[in-house]
């Protein structure tokens, strides 16, 4: 393919309080008993970082690659530009991560990924809430969602994020161009 067009939706989220999924969503986890779910959560660690060391960056990059391959999407993670990185780790394995990149005063791009095997367990909510607590009050978050990924759009709408705009990005494969 010579040129690929990727379409992204941009969602805005203005936080003035923490978002919590309904209790019923926590208890209705498919295939996971509530006791096992809560026991595992005790063993997990949430890390807040201002930068990523090379080992964590590689682990997040590997997880992001798994996510994009699984979802058929083309989103990326801001390894260099983030001001705040949060991640959930279990047994030295990163299960979910989120980054906040300052755009202007009280406006942040937000990029989040959760390993497909660990979705639906509240990790995104935990990371978002921890990030909201660390950001200035009344900050606004911008989330980018690949149009091919309806599940992400549903999660963003569930937390109260509203569609704001669409952006188009063209990716040119140099091998096709110079072949």
PDB file of N, CA and C in Angstrom, residues 40-129:
ATOM      1  N   UNK A  40      -6.167 -10.288  43.592  1.00  0.00           N
ATOM      2  CA  UNK A  40      -5.145  -9.881  42.618  1.00  0.00           C
ATOM      3  C   UNK A  40      -4.868  -8.394  42.717  1.00  0.00           C
ATOM      4  N   UNK A  41      -5.905  -7.593  42.915  1.00  0.00           N
ATOM      5  CA  UNK A  41      -5.730  -6.141  42.966  1.00  0.00           C
ATOM      6  C   UNK A  41      -4.825  -5.729  44.139  1.00  0.00           C
ATOM      7  N   UNK A  42      -4.844  -6.487  45.214  1.00  0.00           N
ATOM      8  CA  UNK A  42      -3.993  -6.177  46.358  1.00  0.00           C
ATOM      9  C   UNK A  42      -2.522  -6.344  45.987  1.00  0.00           C
ATOM     10  N   UNK A  43      -2.205  -7.302  45.131  1.00  0.00           N
ATOM     11  CA  UNK A  43      -0.827  -7.598  44.762  1.00  0.00           C
ATOM     12  C   UNK A  43      -0.266  -6.652  43.698  1.00  0.00           C
ATOM     13  N   UNK A  44      -1.106  -5.859  43.083  1.00  0.00           N
ATOM     14  CA  UNK A  44      -0.666  -4.981  42.014  1.00  0.00           C
ATOM     15  C   UNK A  44      -0.137  -3.664  42.567  1.00  0.00           C
ATOM     16  N   UNK A  45       0.771  -3.066  41.813  1.00  0.00           N
ATOM     17  CA  UNK A  45       1.362  -1.798  42.216  1.00  0.00           C
ATOM     18  C   UNK A  45       1.029  -0.735  41.179  1.00  0.00           C
ATOM     19  N   UNK A  46       0.650   0.438  41.658  1.00  0.00           N
ATOM     20  CA  UNK A  46       0.433   1.586  40.789  1.00  0.00           C
ATOM     21  C   UNK A  46       1.634   2.515  40.967  1.00  0.00           C
ATOM     22  N   UNK A  47       2.307   2.815  39.866  1.00  0.00           N
ATOM     23  CA  UNK A  47       3.490   3.676  39.908  1.00  0.00           C
ATOM     24  C   UNK A  47       3.177   5.014  39.252  1.00  0.00           C
ATOM     25  N   UNK A  48       3.640   6.111  39.868  1.00  0.00           N
ATOM     26  CA  UNK A  48       3.578   7.458  39.290  1.00  0.00           C
ATOM     27  C   UNK A  48       4.999   7.877  38.966  1.00  0.00           C
ATOM     28  N   UNK A  49       5.246   8.245  37.713  1.00  0.00           N
ATOM     29  CA  UNK A  49       6.591   8.603  37.271  1.00  0.00           C
ATOM     30  C   UNK A  49       6.557   9.881  36.451  1.00  0.00           C
ATOM     31  N   UNK A  50       7.638  10.648  36.528  1.00  0.00           N
ATOM     32  CA  UNK A  50       7.746  11.843  35.690  1.00  0.00           C
ATOM     33  C   UNK A  50       8.493  11.551  34.390  1.00  0.00           C
ATOM     34  N   UNK A  51       9.169  10.404  34.330  1.00  0.00           N
ATOM     35  CA  UNK A  51       9.836   9.960  33.101  1.00  0.00           C
ATOM     36  C   UNK A  51       9.951   8.445  33.153  1.00  0.00           C
ATOM     37  N   UNK A  52      10.252   7.859  32.008  1.00  0.00           N
ATOM     38  CA  UNK A  52      10.358   6.407  31.919  1.00  0.00           C
ATOM     39  C   UNK A  52      11.814   5.995  31.743  1.00  0.00           C
ATOM     40  N   UNK A  53      12.243   5.030  32.531  1.00  0.00           N
ATOM     41  CA  UNK A  53      13.580   4.478  32.319  1.00  0.00           C
ATOM     42  C   UNK A  53      13.514   3.537  31.110  1.00  0.00           C
ATOM     43  N   UNK A  54      14.647   3.187  30.512  1.00  0.00           N
ATOM     44  CA  UNK A  54      14.636   2.359  29.295  1.00  0.00           C
ATOM     45  C   UNK A  54      13.931   1.010  29.455  1.00  0.00           C
ATOM     46  N   UNK A  55      14.042   0.398  30.629  1.00  0.00           N
ATOM     47  CA  UNK A  55      13.406  -0.908  30.829  1.00  0.00           C
ATOM     48  C   UNK A  55      11.891  -0.774  30.821  1.00  0.00           C
ATOM     49  N   UNK A  56      11.361   0.200  31.562  1.00  0.00           N
ATOM     50  CA  UNK A  56       9.896   0.396  31.579  1.00  0.00           C
ATOM     51  C   UNK A  56       9.393   0.858  30.212  1.00  0.00           C
ATOM     52  N   UNK A  57      10.157   1.710  29.543  1.00  0.00           N
ATOM     53  CA  UNK A  57       9.754   2.162  28.205  1.00  0.00           C
ATOM     54  C   UNK A  57       9.632   0.967  27.264  1.00  0.00           C
ATOM     55  N   UNK A  58      10.576   0.040  27.326  1.00  0.00           N
ATOM     56  CA  UNK A  58      10.497  -1.147  26.471  1.00  0.00           C
ATOM     57  C   UNK A  58       9.286  -2.005  26.828  1.00  0.00           C
ATOM     58  N   UNK A  59       9.034  -2.196  28.134  1.00  0.00           N
ATOM     59  CA  UNK A  59       7.885  -2.991  28.559  1.00  0.00           C
ATOM     60  C   UNK A  59       6.569  -2.359  28.089  1.00  0.00           C
ATOM     61  N   UNK A  60       6.472  -1.040  28.196  1.00  0.00           N
ATOM     62  CA  UNK A  60       5.258  -0.354  27.729  1.00  0.00           C
ATOM     63  C   UNK A  60       5.162  -0.454  26.210  1.00  0.00           C
ATOM     64  N   UNK A  61       6.275  -0.270  25.513  1.00  0.00           N
ATOM     65  CA  UNK A  61       6.274  -0.381  24.045  1.00  0.00           C
ATOM     66  C   UNK A  61       5.792  -1.767  23.614  1.00  0.00           C
ATOM     67  N   UNK A  62       6.268  -2.810  24.281  1.00  0.00           N
ATOM     68  CA  UNK A  62       5.831  -4.175  23.958  1.00  0.00           C
ATOM     69  C   UNK A  62       4.328  -4.329  24.186  1.00  0.00           C
ATOM     70  N   UNK A  63       3.821  -3.780  25.318  1.00  0.00           N
ATOM     71  CA  UNK A  63       2.394  -3.874  25.605  1.00  0.00           C
ATOM     72  C   UNK A  63       1.576  -3.086  24.575  1.00  0.00           C
ATOM     73  N   UNK A  64       2.038  -1.888  24.213  1.00  0.00           N
ATOM     74  CA  UNK A  64       1.335  -1.077  23.217  1.00  0.00           C
ATOM     75  C   UNK A  64       1.280  -1.824  21.878  1.00  0.00           C
ATOM     76  N   UNK A  65       2.372  -2.474  21.502  1.00  0.00           N
ATOM     77  CA  UNK A  65       2.383  -3.247  20.257  1.00  0.00           C
ATOM     78  C   UNK A  65       1.383  -4.400  20.302  1.00  0.00           C
ATOM     79  N   UNK A  66       1.271  -5.053  21.452  1.00  0.00           N
ATOM     80  CA  UNK A  66       0.277  -6.118  21.608  1.00  0.00           C
ATOM     81  C   UNK A  66      -1.130  -5.540  21.464  1.00  0.00           C
ATOM     82  N   UNK A  67      -1.375  -4.393  22.101  1.00  0.00           N
ATOM     83  CA  UNK A  67      -2.700  -3.751  22.046  1.00  0.00           C
ATOM     84  C   UNK A  67      -3.067  -3.347  20.620  1.00  0.00           C
ATOM     85  N   UNK A  68      -2.155  -2.674  19.926  1.00  0.00           N
ATOM     86  CA  UNK A  68      -2.482  -2.194  18.573  1.00  0.00           C
ATOM     87  C   UNK A  68      -2.658  -3.362  17.606  1.00  0.00           C
ATOM     88  N   UNK A  69      -1.878  -4.427  17.771  1.00  0.00           N
ATOM     89  CA  UNK A  69      -2.055  -5.607  16.918  1.00  0.00           C
ATOM     90  C   UNK A  69      -3.399  -6.276  17.217  1.00  0.00           C
ATOM     91  N   UNK A  70      -3.747  -6.387  18.481  1.00  0.00           N
ATOM     92  CA  UNK A  70      -5.008  -7.005  18.888  1.00  0.00           C
ATOM     93  C   UNK A  70      -6.208  -6.207  18.387  1.00  0.00           C
ATOM     94  N   UNK A  71      -6.123  -4.870  18.497  1.00  0.00           N
ATOM     95  CA  UNK A  71      -7.260  -4.005  18.154  1.00  0.00           C
ATOM     96  C   UNK A  71      -7.284  -3.581  16.694  1.00  0.00           C
ATOM     97  N   UNK A  72      -6.186  -3.789  15.975  1.00  0.00           N
ATOM     98  CA  UNK A  72      -6.109  -3.332  14.585  1.00  0.00           C
ATOM     99  C   UNK A  72      -6.070  -1.819  14.487  1.00  0.00           C
ATOM    100  N   UNK A  73      -5.409  -1.179  15.456  1.00  0.00           N
ATOM    101  CA  UNK A  73      -5.366   0.284  15.501  1.00  0.00           C
ATOM    102  C   UNK A  73      -3.944   0.780  15.271  1.00  0.00           C
ATOM    103  N   UNK A  74      -3.813   2.103  15.207  1.00  0.00           N
ATOM    104  CA  UNK A  74      -2.500   2.686  14.928  1.00  0.00           C
ATOM    105  C   UNK A  74      -2.142   3.817  15.895  1.00  0.00           C
ATOM    106  N   UNK A  75      -2.663   3.752  17.111  1.00  0.00           N
ATOM    107  CA  UNK A  75      -2.331   4.778  18.097  1.00  0.00           C
ATOM    108  C   UNK A  75      -0.932   4.531  18.664  1.00  0.00           C
ATOM    109  N   UNK A  76      -0.359   5.572  19.240  1.00  0.00           N
ATOM    110  CA  UNK A  76       0.981   5.447  19.809  1.00  0.00           C
ATOM    111  C   UNK A  76       0.980   5.967  21.246  1.00  0.00           C
ATOM    112  N   UNK A  77       2.092   5.768  21.919  1.00  0.00           N
ATOM    113  CA  UNK A  77       2.258   6.188  23.302  1.00  0.00           C
ATOM    114  C   UNK A  77       3.354   7.243  23.359  1.00  0.00           C
ATOM    115  N   UNK A  78       3.156   8.332  24.075  1.00  0.00           N
ATOM    116  CA  UNK A  78       4.128   9.435  24.101  1.00  0.00           C
ATOM    117  C   UNK A  78       5.278   9.204  25.096  1.00  0.00           C
ATOM    118  N   UNK A  79       6.218   8.371  24.725  1.00  0.00           N
ATOM    119  CA  UNK A  79       7.313   8.001  25.632  1.00  0.00           C
ATOM    120  C   UNK A  79       8.172   9.191  26.037  1.00  0.00           C
ATOM    121  N   UNK A  80       8.374  10.129  25.139  1.00  0.00           N
ATOM    122  CA  UNK A  80       9.293  11.245  25.385  1.00  0.00           C
ATOM    123  C   UNK A  80       8.595  12.487  25.934  1.00  0.00           C
ATOM    124  N   UNK A  81       7.359  12.729  25.507  1.00  0.00           N
ATOM    125  CA  UNK A  81       6.698  14.004  25.768  1.00  0.00           C
ATOM    126  C   UNK A  81       5.886  14.054  27.053  1.00  0.00           C
ATOM    127  N   UNK A  82       5.656  12.918  27.674  1.00  0.00           N
ATOM    128  CA  UNK A  82       4.798  12.887  28.846  1.00  0.00           C
ATOM    129  C   UNK A  82       5.375  13.636  30.035  1.00  0.00           C
ATOM    130  N   UNK A  83       4.487  14.264  30.775  1.00  0.00           N
ATOM    131  CA  UNK A  83       4.864  14.945  32.019  1.00  0.00           C
ATOM    132  C   UNK A  83       4.581  14.046  33.211  1.00  0.00           C
ATOM    133  N   UNK A  84       3.598  13.169  33.031  1.00  0.00           N
ATOM    134  CA  UNK A  84       3.202  12.255  34.088  1.00  0.00           C
ATOM    135  C   UNK A  84       2.870  10.909  33.454  1.00  0.00           C
ATOM    136  N   UNK A  85       3.498   9.858  33.977  1.00  0.00           N
ATOM    137  CA  UNK A  85       3.244   8.491  33.528  1.00  0.00           C
ATOM    138  C   UNK A  85       2.755   7.701  34.731  1.00  0.00           C
ATOM    139  N   UNK A  86       1.703   6.939  34.529  1.00  0.00           N
ATOM    140  CA  UNK A  86       1.219   6.050  35.573  1.00  0.00           C
ATOM    141  C   UNK A  86       1.102   4.659  34.970  1.00  0.00           C
ATOM    142  N   UNK A  87       1.421   3.658  35.779  1.00  0.00           N
ATOM    143  CA  UNK A  87       1.303   2.299  35.278  1.00  0.00           C
ATOM    144  C   UNK A  87       0.934   1.358  36.399  1.00  0.00           C
ATOM    145  N   UNK A  88       0.268   0.290  36.007  1.00  0.00           N
ATOM    146  CA  UNK A  88      -0.091  -0.764  36.950  1.00  0.00           C
ATOM    147  C   UNK A  88       0.753  -1.972  36.585  1.00  0.00           C
ATOM    148  N   UNK A  89       1.392  -2.513  37.635  1.00  0.00           N
ATOM    149  CA  UNK A  89       2.352  -3.588  37.445  1.00  0.00           C
ATOM    150  C   UNK A  89       2.011  -4.737  38.385  1.00  0.00           C
ATOM    151  N   UNK A  90       2.177  -5.948  37.889  1.00  0.00           N
ATOM    152  CA  UNK A  90       2.006  -7.148  38.700  1.00  0.00           C
ATOM    153  C   UNK A  90       3.140  -8.101  38.341  1.00  0.00           C
ATOM    154  N   UNK A  91       3.857  -8.580  39.327  1.00  0.00           N
ATOM    155  CA  UNK A  91       4.988  -9.490  39.101  1.00  0.00           C
ATOM    156  C   UNK A  91       5.957  -8.940  38.057  1.00  0.00           C
ATOM    157  N   UNK A  92       6.276  -7.663  38.168  1.00  0.00           N
ATOM    158  CA  UNK A  92       7.219  -6.984  37.261  1.00  0.00           C
ATOM    159  C   UNK A  92       6.744  -7.003  35.809  1.00  0.00           C
ATOM    160  N   UNK A  93       5.456  -7.040  35.602  1.00  0.00           N
ATOM    161  CA  UNK A  93       4.858  -7.016  34.262  1.00  0.00           C
ATOM    162  C   UNK A  93       3.855  -5.863  34.208  1.00  0.00           C
ATOM    163  N   UNK A  94       4.006  -4.983  33.233  1.00  0.00           N
ATOM    164  CA  UNK A  94       3.100  -3.838  33.110  1.00  0.00           C
ATOM    165  C   UNK A  94       1.809  -4.295  32.436  1.00  0.00           C
ATOM    166  N   UNK A  95       0.692  -4.069  33.131  1.00  0.00           N
ATOM    167  CA  UNK A  95      -0.615  -4.472  32.627  1.00  0.00           C
ATOM    168  C   UNK A  95      -1.365  -3.321  31.986  1.00  0.00           C
ATOM    169  N   UNK A  96      -1.104  -2.101  32.444  1.00  0.00           N
ATOM    170  CA  UNK A  96      -1.821  -0.936  31.945  1.00  0.00           C
ATOM    171  C   UNK A  96      -0.965   0.305  32.191  1.00  0.00           C
ATOM    172  N   UNK A  97      -1.047   1.262  31.281  1.00  0.00           N
ATOM    173  CA  UNK A  97      -0.296   2.505  31.456  1.00  0.00           C
ATOM    174  C   UNK A  97      -1.074   3.675  30.872  1.00  0.00           C
ATOM    175  N   UNK A  98      -0.763   4.846  31.392  1.00  0.00           N
ATOM    176  CA  UNK A  98      -1.397   6.075  30.930  1.00  0.00           C
ATOM    177  C   UNK A  98      -0.347   7.188  30.994  1.00  0.00           C
ATOM    178  N   UNK A  99      -0.406   8.091  30.034  1.00  0.00           N
ATOM    179  CA  UNK A  99       0.527   9.224  30.003  1.00  0.00           C
ATOM    180  C   UNK A  99      -0.267  10.505  29.807  1.00  0.00           C
ATOM    181  N   UNK A 100       0.198  11.570  30.458  1.00  0.00           N
ATOM    182  CA  UNK A 100      -0.401  12.891  30.332  1.00  0.00           C
ATOM    183  C   UNK A 100       0.651  13.820  29.745  1.00  0.00           C
ATOM    184  N   UNK A 101       0.319  14.421  28.609  1.00  0.00           N
ATOM    185  CA  UNK A 101       1.240  15.312  27.900  1.00  0.00           C
ATOM    186  C   UNK A 101       0.649  16.712  27.928  1.00  0.00           C
ATOM    187  N   UNK A 102       1.364  17.683  28.493  1.00  0.00           N
ATOM    188  CA  UNK A 102       0.819  19.049  28.543  1.00  0.00           C
ATOM    189  C   UNK A 102       0.732  19.652  27.137  1.00  0.00           C
ATOM    190  N   UNK A 103      -0.423  20.245  26.843  1.00  0.00           N
ATOM    191  CA  UNK A 103      -0.633  20.937  25.568  1.00  0.00           C
ATOM    192  C   UNK A 103      -0.575  22.445  25.809  1.00  0.00           C
ATOM    193  N   UNK A 104      -1.304  22.868  26.812  1.00  0.00           N
ATOM    194  CA  UNK A 104      -1.274  24.254  27.289  1.00  0.00           C
ATOM    195  C   UNK A 104      -1.758  24.214  28.736  1.00  0.00           C
ATOM    196  N   UNK A 105      -1.858  25.377  29.364  1.00  0.00           N
ATOM    197  CA  UNK A 105      -2.251  25.396  30.765  1.00  0.00           C
ATOM    198  C   UNK A 105      -3.576  24.666  30.976  1.00  0.00           C
ATOM    199  N   UNK A 106      -3.550  23.680  31.852  1.00  0.00           N
ATOM    200  CA  UNK A 106      -4.722  22.874  32.221  1.00  0.00           C
ATOM    201  C   UNK A 106      -5.326  22.089  31.058  1.00  0.00           C
ATOM    202  N   UNK A 107      -4.558  21.833  30.004  1.00  0.00           N
ATOM    203  CA  UNK A 107      -5.000  21.005  28.885  1.00  0.00           C
ATOM    204  C   UNK A 107      -3.932  19.951  28.628  1.00  0.00           C
ATOM    205  N   UNK A 108      -4.344  18.676  28.650  1.00  0.00           N
ATOM    206  CA  UNK A 108      -3.411  17.562  28.513  1.00  0.00           C
ATOM    207  C   UNK A 108      -3.916  16.557  27.493  1.00  0.00           C
ATOM    208  N   UNK A 109      -3.013  16.081  26.623  1.00  0.00           N
ATOM    209  CA  UNK A 109      -3.289  14.892  25.822  1.00  0.00           C
ATOM    210  C   UNK A 109      -3.131  13.710  26.755  1.00  0.00           C
ATOM    211  N   UNK A 110      -4.004  12.745  26.618  1.00  0.00           N
ATOM    212  CA  UNK A 110      -3.972  11.569  27.476  1.00  0.00           C
ATOM    213  C   UNK A 110      -3.944  10.333  26.593  1.00  0.00           C
ATOM    214  N   UNK A 111      -2.994   9.465  26.833  1.00  0.00           N
ATOM    215  CA  UNK A 111      -2.855   8.232  26.070  1.00  0.00           C
ATOM    216  C   UNK A 111      -2.825   7.067  27.044  1.00  0.00           C
ATOM    217  N   UNK A 112      -3.697   6.084  26.843  1.00  0.00           N
ATOM    218  CA  UNK A 112      -3.793   4.965  27.776  1.00  0.00           C
ATOM    219  C   UNK A 112      -3.905   3.650  27.013  1.00  0.00           C
ATOM    220  N   UNK A 113      -3.247   2.636  27.558  1.00  0.00           N
ATOM    221  CA  UNK A 113      -3.305   1.292  26.987  1.00  0.00           C
ATOM    222  C   UNK A 113      -3.394   0.284  28.126  1.00  0.00           C
ATOM    223  N   UNK A 114      -4.241  -0.735  27.931  1.00  0.00           N
ATOM    224  CA  UNK A 114      -4.332  -1.856  28.853  1.00  0.00           C
ATOM    225  C   UNK A 114      -4.180  -3.132  28.039  1.00  0.00           C
ATOM    226  N   UNK A 115      -3.320  -4.014  28.503  1.00  0.00           N
ATOM    227  CA  UNK A 115      -3.110  -5.291  27.821  1.00  0.00           C
ATOM    228  C   UNK A 115      -4.465  -5.963  27.604  1.00  0.00           C
ATOM    229  N   UNK A 116      -4.724  -6.499  26.410  1.00  0.00           N
ATOM    230  CA  UNK A 116      -6.040  -7.094  26.126  1.00  0.00           C
ATOM    231  C   UNK A 116      -6.486  -8.156  27.124  1.00  0.00           C
ATOM    232  N   UNK A 117      -5.564  -8.910  27.688  1.00  0.00           N
ATOM    233  CA  UNK A 117      -5.927  -9.962  28.640  1.00  0.00           C
ATOM    234  C   UNK A 117      -6.383  -9.409  29.990  1.00  0.00           C
ATOM    235  N   UNK A 118      -6.166  -8.118  30.227  1.00  0.00           N
ATOM    236  CA  UNK A 118      -6.483  -7.539  31.534  1.00  0.00           C
ATOM    237  C   UNK A 118      -7.503  -6.407  31.449  1.00  0.00           C
ATOM    238  N   UNK A 119      -8.191  -6.298  30.353  1.00  0.00           N
ATOM    239  CA  UNK A 119      -9.196  -5.245  30.197  1.00  0.00           C
ATOM    240  C   UNK A 119     -10.457  -5.580  30.977  1.00  0.00           C
ATOM    241  N   UNK A 120     -11.216  -4.544  31.291  1.00  0.00           N
ATOM    242  CA  UNK A 120     -12.482  -4.736  31.999  1.00  0.00           C
ATOM    243  C   UNK A 120     -12.311  -4.968  33.492  1.00  0.00           C
ATOM    244  N   UNK A 121     -11.119  -4.704  34.037  1.00  0.00           N
ATOM    245  CA  UNK A 121     -10.863  -4.946  35.451  1.00  0.00           C
ATOM    246  C   UNK A 121     -10.646  -3.642  36.219  1.00  0.00           C
ATOM    247  N   UNK A 122     -10.894  -2.495  35.586  1.00  0.00           N
ATOM    248  CA  UNK A 122     -10.825  -1.216  36.280  1.00  0.00           C
ATOM    249  C   UNK A 122      -9.460  -0.557  36.289  1.00  0.00           C
ATOM    250  N   UNK A 123      -8.498  -1.086  35.547  1.00  0.00           N
ATOM    251  CA  UNK A 123      -7.159  -0.496  35.554  1.00  0.00           C
ATOM    252  C   UNK A 123      -7.158   0.914  34.972  1.00  0.00           C
ATOM    253  N   UNK A 124      -7.842   1.108  33.855  1.00  0.00           N
ATOM    254  CA  UNK A 124      -7.918   2.443  33.256  1.00  0.00           C
ATOM    255  C   UNK A 124      -8.523   3.428  34.253  1.00  0.00           C
ATOM    256  N   UNK A 125      -9.581   3.034  34.926  1.00  0.00           N
ATOM    257  CA  UNK A 125     -10.220   3.902  35.915  1.00  0.00           C
ATOM    258  C   UNK A 125      -9.257   4.259  37.036  1.00  0.00           C
ATOM    259  N   UNK A 126      -8.532   3.270  37.542  1.00  0.00           N
ATOM    260  CA  UNK A 126      -7.562   3.525  38.613  1.00  0.00           C
ATOM    261  C   UNK A 126      -6.490   4.509  38.149  1.00  0.00           C
ATOM    262  N   UNK A 127      -5.960   4.291  36.945  1.00  0.00           N
ATOM    263  CA  UNK A 127      -4.911   5.173  36.434  1.00  0.00           C
ATOM    264  C   UNK A 127      -5.442   6.573  36.166  1.00  0.00           C
ATOM    265  N   UNK A 128      -6.637   6.665  35.585  1.00  0.00           N
ATOM    266  CA  UNK A 128      -7.229   7.973  35.311  1.00  0.00           C
ATOM    267  C   UNK A 128      -7.475   8.739  36.599  1.00  0.00           C
ATOM    268  N   UNK A 129      -8.025   8.070  37.603  1.00  0.00           N
ATOM    269  CA  UNK A 129      -8.277   8.741  38.878  1.00  0.00           C
ATOM    270  C   UNK A 129      -6.982   9.206  39.534  1.00  0.00           C
TER     271      UNK A 129
END
